[in-house]
Amino acid sequence: MHGSGEALPSIIFGLNPMVFAAILFILTYAVIMTEKINRAIVALLAAGLMILGGVLNQEAAIRGVDFNTIGLLIGMMVIVAITRQSGIFQFLAIWSAKKVNASPWGILVMLSLVTAVTSALLDNVTTVLLIVPVALLITEELKVSAYPYLFSMIFSSNIGGTATLIGDPPNIMIGSALGLTFNDFVLNLAPIVVVAMAVTLIPIYLIWGRRLKAADEDRQRVMAFNEREAITDPLLLKKCLAVITTVILGFVFAHSLGLEAATVAMTGAAVLLLLQCWPLDAEHQSKRVLQAFNEVEWITIFFFVGLFIAVHGLDSTGLLELLAERVLHLTGGDPTATTMTILWSSAVLSAFVDNIPFVATMIPLIKSMAGTFGGPEGLMPLWWALSLGACLGGNGTLIGASANLVVAGFAERAGQPIRFTRFLLIAFPLMLLSIALATVYLYWRYL
Amino acid sequence: MTAQNLMNPNPVTLRPTDTVATAATHILTHRLRHLPVVDDQGRYLGTFSIYSLLRLTLPKAVIMEEGLRDVSFTTETIDGLARRLRERGSEPVGQWLSQDDPVMHPDTPTMEVMLLMLRGRTTSVPVVDQHSNRLEGIIAFWDVLEKLLVETR
């Protein structure tokens, strides 16, 4: 991705381009971290300044944008926007709660599993946005504290999302930049994700689970819920399930069909829009399409676009290559040391800062290490380390991932707020536990 | 004519420390939809209304922002809901006030009064002194309609 072929001016505002791009990039990071200015605005300004400052021209900037990531994100967001209207998320939550006889600990496990699986196949934020209200209603009926449920759902959404190409933005970016397939992610990450999920539930059981008790009559009220009534539109649900199944099969076979993930997701989105709109008149069609498009998270999308350009600018000055050499110098070019450095540093950093800009920066940096590790094949453990670190690291603090913030918002409104420090004291060690498991896994399987 | 001439200057009021049960009794016996809540000095604090009662009878997961939009899967009986309300009966009304409802001042013109009722989809609006924030009275839609019908005659 780094463009040695692109002609760079030798001086920008009296600075050499590398220094200019580095200062601009560090400022961008700093402003994103303060959260004083919307992150999409910051990233787009940074992209504009990279071009205005002469680090990149517009053509080079556009080459820096990974449209496969953008297309995959938008396609999946449209599919989820339509699917959520069917009530399937609420159905799954209630159905799973009744499967365990509405026992408080059973419900916690089931809701965590539902969250993990839907986060892996769809997206984390929508999953928690729709399942948390059901969890709050159930805990209110059972007269138990919602805190352990919300805590566990935060962990499940981030752990589950780690398992697939489409589960979490870092995976989408890594997969897209390297041409990795859906199956590559499932085969390499799902085993450790299953273990991490199971092991995480143990401390949750010891801390809260074993003390969760509910009266029989309260459990009866939950058992009396009729989950079928949660399906608001059965016909729409059938269409959504058909499209989601086809899209996931599409991801599985994309590589052998010579297709990219964005093609599969965007085509799936178009087909689902067609199924939802046909045979309505023009006005109602526009309304439905607009409704679906309105739910695409444009802030995230434009954040990605700006960031890709800013990172490409930085990369084209050769700075990331220099940084990579520095990292290799520190680890002595040893694959194990380099993999573990990437795993642990990305986990700790992702707990506090947005993992999207971090991963966007790490991708070209790791790519430039190919020479030391005997070509792209030798880099694979590094990529899995980056993915595991960046995705699981999000569990470390309340601000580590966007799903955490959504859950925290619900907790606040339900009058059972999740405090930053109280969360950190248990979440950070638990996150480190999952990284320790990942360490063993990476060592055992790849090193 | 302004709000001053339309209002009932001696409305039923609540103190923030009054209980939800007391408020519910007032609402039912006087068939009132909105009860203004005032402090010791008679300053207006907010309104406790039938909507406050509905909110505190329903689970939080339903009334919260971005909460459950549809609860047709529940099978809660009236007994269950009554129990919820009973459990909340001893809470002070102070926690359940709506504070962003529109208020009027004694010199608010009649047309503005009627427009506020239409826009706010409300049937009664408190009249509050602009400076001291004292509750001067309350205007119910019935007071306005009565005046309108008298004038047409």
Coordinates of C-alpha atoms in Angstrom, one line a residue:
Chain A
M1 CA 0.0 0.0 0.0
H2 CA 2.9 2.4 0.6
G3 CA 3.5 4.4 -2.6
S4 CA 7.2 4.7 -3.3
G5 CA 6.2 5.5 -6.9
E6 CA 4.3 8.6 -5.9
A7 CA 6.4 11.8 -6.4
L8 CA 6.5 13.8 -3.1
P9 CA 7.4 17.4 -2.8
S10 CA 10.6 17.9 -0.9
I11 CA 9.4 20.7 1.4
I12 CA 5.9 21.4 2.8
F13 CA 5.6 24.6 4.9
G14 CA 9.3 24.5 5.6
L15 CA 9.0 20.9 6.8
N16 CA 10.0 17.7 5.1
P17 CA 6.9 15.7 4.0
M18 CA 7.6 13.0 6.5
V19 CA 7.6 15.4 9.4
F20 CA 4.6 17.2 8.1
A21 CA 2.6 14.0 7.7
A22 CA 3.7 12.7 11.1
I23 CA 2.7 16.0 12.9
L24 CA -0.6 16.0 11.1
F25 CA -1.2 12.4 11.9
I26 CA -0.3 12.7 15.6
L27 CA -2.6 15.8 15.9
T28 CA -5.4 13.8 14.3
Y29 CA -5.0 11.0 16.8
A30 CA -4.9 13.5 19.7
V31 CA -8.0 15.3 18.6
I32 CA -9.9 12.0 18.0
M33 CA -8.9 10.9 21.5
T34 CA -10.2 14.1 23.2
E35 CA -13.6 13.5 21.6
K36 CA -14.2 17.2 21.4
I37 CA -14.8 17.1 17.6
N38 CA -16.8 14.5 15.8
R39 CA -14.4 11.8 14.6
A40 CA -15.7 11.9 11.0
I41 CA -15.0 15.6 10.8
V42 CA -11.4 15.1 12.2
A43 CA -10.6 12.3 9.8
L44 CA -12.0 14.1 6.8
L45 CA -10.0 17.3 7.7
A46 CA -6.9 15.2 8.1
A47 CA -7.4 13.7 4.7
G48 CA -8.0 17.2 3.2
L49 CA -4.9 18.5 4.8
M50 CA -2.8 15.6 3.5
I51 CA -3.8 16.6 0.0
L52 CA -3.7 20.4 0.5
G53 CA -0.3 20.0 2.1
G54 CA 0.9 18.1 -1.0
V55 CA 1.7 14.8 0.7
L56 CA -0.8 13.2 -1.7
N57 CA -2.7 14.2 -4.8
Q58 CA -6.4 13.4 -5.0
E59 CA -5.8 10.4 -7.2
A60 CA -3.4 8.9 -4.8
A61 CA -5.7 9.7 -1.9
I62 CA -8.6 7.8 -3.6
R63 CA -6.2 4.8 -4.2
G64 CA -5.7 4.8 -0.4
V65 CA -9.3 4.2 0.4
D66 CA -10.2 0.6 0.8
F67 CA -13.5 0.5 -1.0
N68 CA -13.9 -3.2 -0.2
T69 CA -14.1 -2.4 3.5
I70 CA -16.5 0.5 2.8
G71 CA -18.7 -1.6 0.6
L72 CA -18.8 -4.5 3.0
L73 CA -19.7 -2.2 5.9
I74 CA -22.4 -0.3 4.1
G75 CA -23.9 -3.6 2.6
M76 CA -24.1 -5.2 6.0
M77 CA -25.5 -2.1 7.7
V78 CA -28.3 -2.0 5.1
I79 CA -29.1 -5.7 5.6
V80 CA -29.1 -5.3 9.4
A81 CA -31.2 -2.1 9.2
I82 CA -33.9 -4.0 7.4
T83 CA -33.6 -7.2 9.5
R84 CA -34.0 -5.4 12.8
Q85 CA -37.5 -4.4 11.8
S86 CA -38.6 -8.0 11.8
G87 CA -38.2 -8.4 15.6
I88 CA -35.8 -11.4 15.2
F89 CA -33.4 -10.1 17.8
Q90 CA -36.1 -9.8 20.5
F91 CA -37.4 -13.2 19.5
L92 CA -34.0 -14.8 20.0
A93 CA -33.5 -13.2 23.3
I94 CA -36.8 -14.3 24.7
W95 CA -36.7 -17.7 23.2
S96 CA -33.2 -18.3 24.7
A97 CA -34.4 -17.1 28.1
K98 CA -37.3 -19.6 28.1
K99 CA -35.1 -22.5 27.0
V100 CA -33.3 -22.3 30.3
N101 CA -36.6 -22.1 32.3
A102 CA -36.0 -18.5 33.1
S103 CA -33.2 -19.3 35.6
P104 CA -31.2 -16.1 36.3
W105 CA -27.8 -17.7 35.5
G106 CA -29.1 -19.7 32.6
I107 CA -30.5 -16.5 31.1
L108 CA -27.2 -14.7 31.5
V109 CA -25.4 -17.5 29.7
M110 CA -28.0 -17.7 26.9
L111 CA -28.1 -13.9 26.3
S112 CA -24.3 -13.9 26.2
L113 CA -24.3 -16.7 23.6
V114 CA -27.0 -15.0 21.5
T115 CA -25.1 -11.8 21.7
A116 CA -21.8 -13.5 20.7
V117 CA -23.3 -15.4 17.7
T118 CA -25.3 -12.4 16.3
S119 CA -22.2 -10.1 16.9
A120 CA -20.1 -12.6 14.9
L121 CA -22.6 -12.8 12.0
L122 CA -24.1 -9.3 12.0
D123 CA -22.8 -6.3 13.9
N124 CA -22.1 -5.7 17.6
V125 CA -23.7 -2.3 18.0
T126 CA -27.1 -3.3 16.5
T127 CA -27.0 -6.6 18.4
V128 CA -26.6 -4.9 21.8
L129 CA -29.0 -2.1 20.8
L130 CA -31.8 -4.6 20.4
I131 CA -31.0 -7.3 22.9
V132 CA -30.1 -5.1 25.9
P133 CA -33.7 -3.7 26.3
V134 CA -35.0 -7.3 26.4
A135 CA -32.4 -8.1 29.0
L136 CA -33.4 -5.1 31.1
L137 CA -37.1 -6.1 30.9
I138 CA -36.3 -9.7 32.0
T139 CA -34.0 -8.6 34.9
E140 CA -36.7 -6.2 36.0
E141 CA -39.3 -9.0 36.0
L142 CA -36.9 -11.3 37.8
K143 CA -35.9 -8.5 40.3
V144 CA -32.2 -9.2 39.8
S145 CA -29.5 -6.6 39.1
A146 CA -29.0 -5.9 35.4
Y147 CA -25.2 -5.2 35.9
P148 CA -23.9 -8.8 35.5
Y149 CA -26.0 -9.2 32.4
L150 CA -24.9 -6.0 30.8
F151 CA -21.2 -6.7 31.7
S152 CA -21.4 -10.1 30.2
M153 CA -23.1 -8.8 27.0
I154 CA -20.3 -6.3 26.5
F155 CA -17.8 -9.1 26.6
S156 CA -19.8 -11.4 24.4
S157 CA -20.3 -8.8 21.7
N158 CA -16.6 -8.1 21.5
I159 CA -15.5 -11.7 21.8
G160 CA -18.1 -13.0 19.4
G161 CA -17.2 -10.2 16.9
T162 CA -13.6 -11.4 16.8
A163 CA -14.6 -14.8 15.2
T164 CA -15.4 -13.7 11.7
L165 CA -14.4 -11.4 8.8
I166 CA -17.5 -9.3 9.3
G167 CA -17.8 -9.4 13.1
D168 CA -15.7 -6.4 13.9
P169 CA -14.2 -3.5 11.9
P170 CA -10.6 -4.4 12.5
N171 CA -11.2 -7.8 10.9
I172 CA -12.9 -6.2 8.0
M173 CA -9.9 -4.0 7.4
I174 CA -7.3 -6.7 7.9
G175 CA -9.2 -9.2 5.7
S176 CA -9.8 -6.6 3.0
A177 CA -6.2 -5.3 3.0
L178 CA -4.8 -8.9 2.7
G179 CA -7.5 -10.6 0.6
L180 CA -8.2 -13.0 3.5
T181 CA -11.4 -15.0 3.2
F182 CA -14.3 -15.4 5.6
N183 CA -13.1 -19.0 6.1
D184 CA -9.6 -17.9 7.0
F185 CA -11.0 -15.9 9.9
V186 CA -13.4 -18.6 11.1
L187 CA -10.7 -21.4 10.9
N188 CA -8.0 -19.3 12.6
L189 CA -10.0 -17.3 15.1
A190 CA -13.2 -19.1 16.0
P191 CA -11.4 -21.8 18.0
I192 CA -9.8 -19.3 20.4
V193 CA -13.0 -17.2 20.5
V194 CA -15.0 -20.2 21.7
V195 CA -12.4 -20.9 24.4
A196 CA -12.2 -17.2 25.4
M197 CA -16.0 -17.0 25.6
A198 CA -16.3 -20.1 27.8
V199 CA -13.4 -19.1 30.1
T200 CA -14.8 -15.6 30.5
L201 CA -18.0 -16.9 31.9
I202 CA -16.2 -18.7 34.7
P203 CA -15.2 -15.5 36.6
I204 CA -18.5 -13.9 35.8
Y205 CA -20.2 -16.9 37.5
L206 CA -17.9 -16.7 40.5
I207 CA -18.3 -13.0 40.9
W208 CA -22.1 -12.6 40.3
G209 CA -23.6 -15.7 38.7
R210 CA -23.7 -18.0 41.8
R211 CA -25.6 -15.3 43.8
L212 CA -28.3 -14.7 41.2
K213 CA -31.6 -15.8 42.5
A214 CA -35.2 -15.2 41.4
A215 CA -38.5 -16.1 42.9
D216 CA -40.6 -18.8 41.1
E217 CA -43.5 -16.5 40.5
D218 CA -41.2 -13.9 38.8
R219 CA -39.7 -16.7 36.7
Q220 CA -43.2 -17.7 35.7
R221 CA -43.8 -14.2 34.4
V222 CA -40.8 -14.5 32.0
M223 CA -41.9 -18.0 31.0
A224 CA -45.3 -16.6 30.1
F225 CA -43.7 -14.3 27.5
N226 CA -44.8 -15.3 24.0
E227 CA -41.7 -15.0 21.8
R228 CA -43.7 -15.5 18.6
E229 CA -45.4 -12.2 19.2
A230 CA -42.0 -10.5 19.1
I231 CA -41.8 -11.2 15.4
T232 CA -43.5 -8.1 14.1
D233 CA -43.3 -9.1 10.4
P234 CA -43.1 -12.8 9.6
L235 CA -42.9 -12.4 5.9
L236 CA -40.1 -9.8 6.2
L237 CA -38.3 -12.2 8.5
K238 CA -38.3 -15.0 6.0
K239 CA -36.9 -12.6 3.3
C240 CA -34.2 -11.4 5.7
L241 CA -33.2 -14.9 6.8
A242 CA -33.0 -16.1 3.2
V243 CA -30.8 -13.1 2.2
I244 CA -28.5 -13.4 5.3
T245 CA -28.0 -17.1 4.8
T246 CA -27.2 -16.6 1.1
V247 CA -24.8 -13.7 2.0
I248 CA -23.0 -15.8 4.6
L249 CA -22.7 -18.7 2.1
G250 CA -21.5 -16.1 -0.3
F251 CA -18.7 -15.1 2.1
V252 CA -17.8 -18.7 2.6
F253 CA -17.5 -19.5 -1.1
A254 CA -16.4 -16.0 -2.2
H255 CA -12.8 -17.0 -2.7
S256 CA -13.5 -20.0 -4.9
L257 CA -16.0 -17.9 -6.9
G258 CA -13.4 -15.1 -7.3
L259 CA -15.6 -12.6 -5.5
E260 CA -14.7 -9.9 -3.0
A261 CA -16.7 -9.5 0.3
A262 CA -18.1 -6.1 -0.7
T263 CA -19.7 -7.5 -3.8
V264 CA -21.4 -10.2 -1.7
A265 CA -22.6 -7.7 0.9
M266 CA -23.8 -5.0 -1.4
T267 CA -25.5 -7.4 -3.8
G268 CA -27.2 -9.0 -0.7
A269 CA -28.3 -5.5 0.4
A270 CA -29.7 -4.7 -3.0
V271 CA -31.6 -8.0 -3.2
L272 CA -33.1 -7.5 0.3
L273 CA -34.2 -3.9 -0.6
L274 CA -35.8 -5.3 -3.7
L275 CA -37.6 -8.0 -1.8
Q276 CA -38.8 -5.4 0.8
C277 CA -39.9 -2.9 -1.8
W278 CA -41.5 -5.1 -4.4
P279 CA -44.3 -4.4 -5.5
L280 CA -44.9 -1.1 -3.7
D281 CA -45.5 2.1 -5.6
A282 CA -42.6 4.5 -6.3
E283 CA -43.3 6.8 -3.3
H284 CA -43.4 3.9 -0.7
Q285 CA -40.3 2.4 -2.3
S286 CA -38.4 5.6 -1.8
K287 CA -39.5 5.8 1.8
R288 CA -38.3 2.3 2.6
V289 CA -35.0 2.7 0.8
L290 CA -34.4 6.0 2.5
Q291 CA -35.3 4.4 5.9
A292 CA -32.7 1.7 5.3
F293 CA -30.0 4.2 4.1
N294 CA -30.7 6.4 7.1
E295 CA -29.6 3.7 9.4
V296 CA -26.2 3.3 7.8
E297 CA -23.7 4.7 10.2
W298 CA -22.4 7.5 7.9
I299 CA -20.2 8.8 10.7
T300 CA -18.3 5.5 10.8
I301 CA -18.1 5.3 7.0
F302 CA -16.7 8.8 6.5
F303 CA -14.4 8.2 9.5
F304 CA -13.0 5.2 7.6
V305 CA -12.7 7.2 4.3
G306 CA -10.8 10.1 6.0
L307 CA -8.6 7.7 8.0
F308 CA -7.6 5.6 5.0
I309 CA -6.5 8.7 3.2
A310 CA -4.6 10.1 6.2
V311 CA -2.8 6.7 6.8
H312 CA -2.0 6.4 3.1
G313 CA -0.5 9.8 3.2
L314 CA 1.7 8.9 6.2
D315 CA 2.6 5.6 4.6
S316 CA 3.6 7.2 1.3
T317 CA 6.3 9.3 3.1
G318 CA 8.0 6.0 4.2
L319 CA 7.5 6.8 7.9
L320 CA 5.6 3.6 8.7
E321 CA 8.4 1.6 7.1
L322 CA 10.9 3.3 9.4
L323 CA 8.7 2.6 12.4
A324 CA 8.4 -1.1 11.4
E325 CA 12.2 -1.3 11.2
R326 CA 12.3 0.2 14.7
V327 CA 9.9 -2.4 16.0
L328 CA 11.8 -5.2 14.3
H329 CA 15.0 -3.8 15.8
L330 CA 13.4 -4.0 19.3
T331 CA 12.2 -7.6 18.8
G332 CA 15.3 -8.7 17.0
G333 CA 13.2 -9.8 14.1
D334 CA 12.1 -12.8 16.1
P335 CA 8.6 -14.0 15.0
T336 CA 7.5 -14.9 18.5
A337 CA 8.6 -11.7 20.1
T338 CA 7.1 -9.6 17.3
T339 CA 3.8 -11.4 17.4
M340 CA 3.5 -11.1 21.2
T341 CA 4.5 -7.4 21.1
I342 CA 1.7 -6.8 18.5
L343 CA -0.9 -8.8 20.5
W344 CA -0.3 -7.2 23.9
S345 CA 0.3 -3.7 22.7
S346 CA -2.8 -3.7 20.5
A347 CA -4.9 -5.1 23.3
V348 CA -3.8 -2.5 25.8
L349 CA -4.0 0.4 23.3
S350 CA -7.4 -0.7 22.0
A351 CA -8.8 -0.7 25.5
F352 CA -8.3 3.1 25.7
V353 CA -8.3 4.3 22.1
D354 CA -10.5 3.6 19.1
N355 CA -9.1 0.4 17.5
I356 CA -10.1 1.5 14.0
P357 CA -7.4 4.2 13.5
F358 CA -4.9 1.9 15.3
V359 CA -5.5 -1.0 13.0
A360 CA -5.5 1.3 9.9
T361 CA -2.0 2.4 10.9
M362 CA -0.8 -1.1 11.8
I363 CA -1.8 -2.6 8.5
P364 CA 0.8 -0.9 6.3
L365 CA 3.3 -1.1 9.1
I366 CA 3.0 -4.9 9.4
K367 CA 2.9 -5.3 5.6
S368 CA 6.4 -3.7 5.4
M369 CA 7.8 -6.4 7.7
A370 CA 7.2 -9.0 5.0
G371 CA 10.9 -9.1 4.0
T372 CA 12.1 -10.0 7.5
F373 CA 9.6 -12.9 7.9
G374 CA 10.1 -14.5 4.5
G375 CA 7.2 -13.0 2.6
P376 CA 3.5 -12.5 3.2
E377 CA 3.0 -16.1 4.5
G378 CA 5.3 -15.5 7.4
L379 CA 3.2 -12.5 8.5
M380 CA 0.1 -14.5 9.2
P381 CA 0.7 -14.9 13.0
L382 CA 1.2 -11.2 13.2
W383 CA -2.2 -10.5 11.5
W384 CA -4.0 -12.9 13.9
A385 CA -2.3 -11.2 16.8
L386 CA -3.4 -7.8 15.5
S387 CA -7.0 -8.9 15.1
L388 CA -7.2 -10.7 18.5
G389 CA -5.5 -7.8 20.3
A390 CA -7.6 -5.0 18.7
C391 CA -10.9 -6.8 19.0
L392 CA -10.5 -8.4 22.5
G393 CA -8.7 -5.3 23.8
G394 CA -12.0 -3.4 23.4
N395 CA -13.3 -5.2 26.5
G396 CA -10.7 -3.6 28.8
T397 CA -12.6 -0.3 29.5
L398 CA -16.0 1.1 29.1
I399 CA -14.8 3.3 26.2
G400 CA -12.9 0.4 24.5
A401 CA -15.6 -0.3 21.8
S402 CA -18.7 1.3 20.5
A403 CA -20.9 -1.5 21.8
N404 CA -19.6 -0.9 25.3
L405 CA -20.8 2.7 25.1
V406 CA -24.3 1.7 23.8
V407 CA -24.7 -0.7 26.7
A408 CA -23.5 1.9 29.2
G409 CA -26.1 4.4 27.8
F410 CA -28.9 1.9 28.4
A411 CA -27.6 1.1 31.9
E412 CA -27.6 4.9 32.7
R413 CA -31.2 5.3 31.4
A414 CA -32.3 2.2 33.3
G415 CA -31.1 3.8 36.5
Q416 CA -28.3 1.2 37.0
P417 CA -25.3 3.1 35.6
I418 CA -22.0 1.3 34.8
R419 CA -19.2 3.3 36.3
F420 CA -15.9 3.6 34.4
T421 CA -13.7 2.5 37.3
R422 CA -15.9 -0.2 38.7
F423 CA -16.1 -1.7 35.2
L424 CA -12.3 -1.3 34.6
L425 CA -11.4 -3.1 37.8
I426 CA -13.0 -6.4 36.7
A427 CA -13.1 -5.9 32.9
F428 CA -9.4 -5.1 32.5
P429 CA -8.1 -8.2 34.2
L430 CA -10.7 -10.3 32.4
M431 CA -9.6 -8.8 29.1
L432 CA -6.0 -9.6 29.9
L433 CA -7.1 -13.2 30.7
S434 CA -8.5 -13.5 27.2
I435 CA -5.2 -12.1 25.8
A436 CA -3.3 -14.6 27.8
L437 CA -5.4 -17.3 26.3
A438 CA -4.7 -15.8 22.8
T439 CA -1.0 -15.8 23.7
V440 CA -1.0 -19.5 24.4
Y441 CA -3.1 -20.2 21.3
L442 CA -0.9 -18.2 18.9
Y443 CA 2.2 -19.8 20.3
W444 CA 0.8 -23.3 20.1
R445 CA -0.6 -23.0 16.7
Y446 CA 1.7 -20.7 14.7
L447 CA 5.1 -20.2 16.4
Chain B
M1 CA -57.9 38.8 27.1
T2 CA -54.8 37.1 28.5
A3 CA -53.9 34.0 30.5
Q4 CA -54.7 36.0 33.7
N5 CA -58.4 36.1 32.9
L6 CA -58.7 32.5 31.8
M7 CA -56.9 30.8 34.6
N8 CA -58.2 29.1 37.7
P9 CA -56.2 30.9 40.4
N10 CA -56.7 28.2 43.0
P11 CA -55.7 24.9 41.4
V12 CA -55.1 21.6 43.2
T13 CA -51.3 21.5 43.7
L14 CA -48.8 19.0 45.1
R15 CA -45.6 19.3 47.0
P16 CA -42.5 17.4 45.8
T17 CA -42.6 15.3 48.9
D18 CA -46.2 14.2 48.4
T19 CA -46.4 10.5 47.5
V20 CA -47.4 9.0 44.2
A21 CA -50.4 7.4 45.9
T22 CA -51.7 10.8 47.1
A23 CA -51.2 12.2 43.6
A24 CA -53.1 9.2 42.1
T25 CA -56.0 9.8 44.5
H26 CA -56.2 13.5 43.5
I27 CA -56.0 12.7 39.8
L28 CA -58.8 10.1 40.1
T29 CA -61.2 12.0 42.5
H30 CA -60.9 15.4 40.6
R31 CA -60.5 13.7 37.2
L32 CA -57.5 15.9 36.6
R33 CA -54.9 15.1 34.0
H34 CA -52.1 17.4 35.2
L35 CA -51.2 18.5 38.7
P36 CA -48.7 21.4 39.2
V37 CA -46.1 20.7 41.8
V38 CA -44.9 23.7 43.9
D39 CA -42.3 24.2 46.6
D40 CA -42.8 25.9 50.1
Q41 CA -42.7 29.4 48.6
G42 CA -45.3 28.5 45.9
R43 CA -42.7 28.3 43.1
Y44 CA -43.5 26.1 40.2
L45 CA -41.3 22.9 39.9
G46 CA -43.0 20.9 37.3
T47 CA -46.1 18.8 36.5
F48 CA -47.2 15.4 37.8
S49 CA -49.6 14.0 35.2
I50 CA -51.5 11.0 34.1
Y51 CA -48.4 10.4 31.9
S52 CA -46.2 10.3 35.0
L53 CA -48.5 7.6 36.4
L54 CA -48.3 5.6 33.2
R55 CA -44.5 5.9 33.1
L56 CA -44.1 4.7 36.6
T57 CA -46.4 1.8 36.1
L58 CA -44.5 0.5 33.1
P59 CA -41.1 -1.3 33.2
K60 CA -38.1 1.0 32.6
A61 CA -37.0 -1.2 29.6
V62 CA -40.2 0.0 27.9
I63 CA -40.2 3.7 28.7
M64 CA -36.5 4.5 28.3
E65 CA -35.1 6.1 25.1
E66 CA -34.4 3.4 22.5
G67 CA -36.2 0.9 24.8
L68 CA -38.5 -1.8 23.6
R69 CA -40.8 -0.5 20.9
D70 CA -43.2 -3.4 21.0
V71 CA -44.1 -5.5 24.0
S72 CA -46.9 -7.6 22.5
F73 CA -45.0 -10.7 23.6
T74 CA -45.6 -9.9 27.3
T75 CA -48.6 -11.4 29.1
E76 CA -48.6 -9.1 32.2
T77 CA -52.1 -8.9 33.8
I78 CA -53.6 -5.9 35.3
D79 CA -52.7 -7.4 38.7
G80 CA -49.1 -7.3 37.8
L81 CA -49.2 -3.7 36.7
A82 CA -51.3 -2.8 39.8
R83 CA -48.6 -4.3 41.9
R84 CA -45.9 -2.2 40.2
L85 CA -47.9 0.9 40.8
R86 CA -48.5 -0.1 44.5
E87 CA -44.8 -0.7 45.0
R88 CA -44.1 2.8 43.7
G89 CA -46.9 4.3 45.8
S90 CA -44.8 5.6 48.6
E91 CA -42.2 7.3 46.4
P92 CA -42.3 11.1 46.3
V93 CA -43.7 12.7 43.2
G94 CA -40.6 14.9 43.0
Q95 CA -38.8 12.2 41.0
W96 CA -41.5 11.9 38.4
L97 CA -42.1 15.4 37.3
S98 CA -42.1 16.5 33.7
Q99 CA -40.2 19.8 33.6
D100 CA -40.2 20.5 29.9
D101 CA -43.9 20.9 29.4
P102 CA -44.9 24.4 28.2
V103 CA -45.8 27.0 30.8
M104 CA -47.6 30.4 30.3
H105 CA -47.2 33.8 32.0
P106 CA -50.1 35.9 33.2
D107 CA -49.8 38.2 30.2
T108 CA -49.7 35.4 27.6
P109 CA -52.4 36.3 24.9
T110 CA -55.4 34.0 24.5
M111 CA -54.4 32.9 21.0
E112 CA -50.9 31.9 22.2
V113 CA -52.6 29.9 25.1
M114 CA -54.7 28.0 22.6
L115 CA -51.7 27.4 20.2
L116 CA -49.6 26.1 23.1
M117 CA -52.4 23.6 23.9
L118 CA -52.6 22.5 20.3
R119 CA -48.8 22.2 19.8
G120 CA -48.2 20.6 23.2
R121 CA -51.1 18.2 22.8
T122 CA -52.0 19.1 26.4
T123 CA -55.3 20.0 28.0
S124 CA -54.0 22.2 30.8
V125 CA -51.1 24.6 31.1
P126 CA -49.7 26.1 34.3
V127 CA -49.5 29.9 34.5
V128 CA -46.2 31.0 36.1
D129 CA -44.9 34.5 37.1
Q130 CA -42.0 35.3 34.7
H131 CA -39.8 36.7 37.5
S132 CA -40.5 34.9 40.7
N133 CA -41.5 31.6 39.0
R134 CA -44.5 31.5 41.4
L135 CA -47.4 29.4 40.2
E136 CA -50.3 31.9 39.6
G137 CA -52.9 29.4 38.4
I138 CA -53.7 26.8 35.8
I139 CA -55.7 27.0 32.5
A140 CA -57.6 23.9 31.6
F141 CA -59.0 23.6 28.1
W142 CA -62.5 23.5 29.7
D143 CA -62.0 27.1 31.0
V144 CA -61.2 28.3 27.5
L145 CA -64.1 26.4 25.9
E146 CA -66.5 27.8 28.4
K147 CA -65.4 31.4 27.7
L148 CA -65.6 30.7 23.9
L149 CA -69.2 29.3 24.2
V150 CA -70.3 32.2 26.4
E151 CA -68.9 34.7 23.8
T152 CA -70.7 33.0 20.9
R153 CA -74.1 33.3 22.6

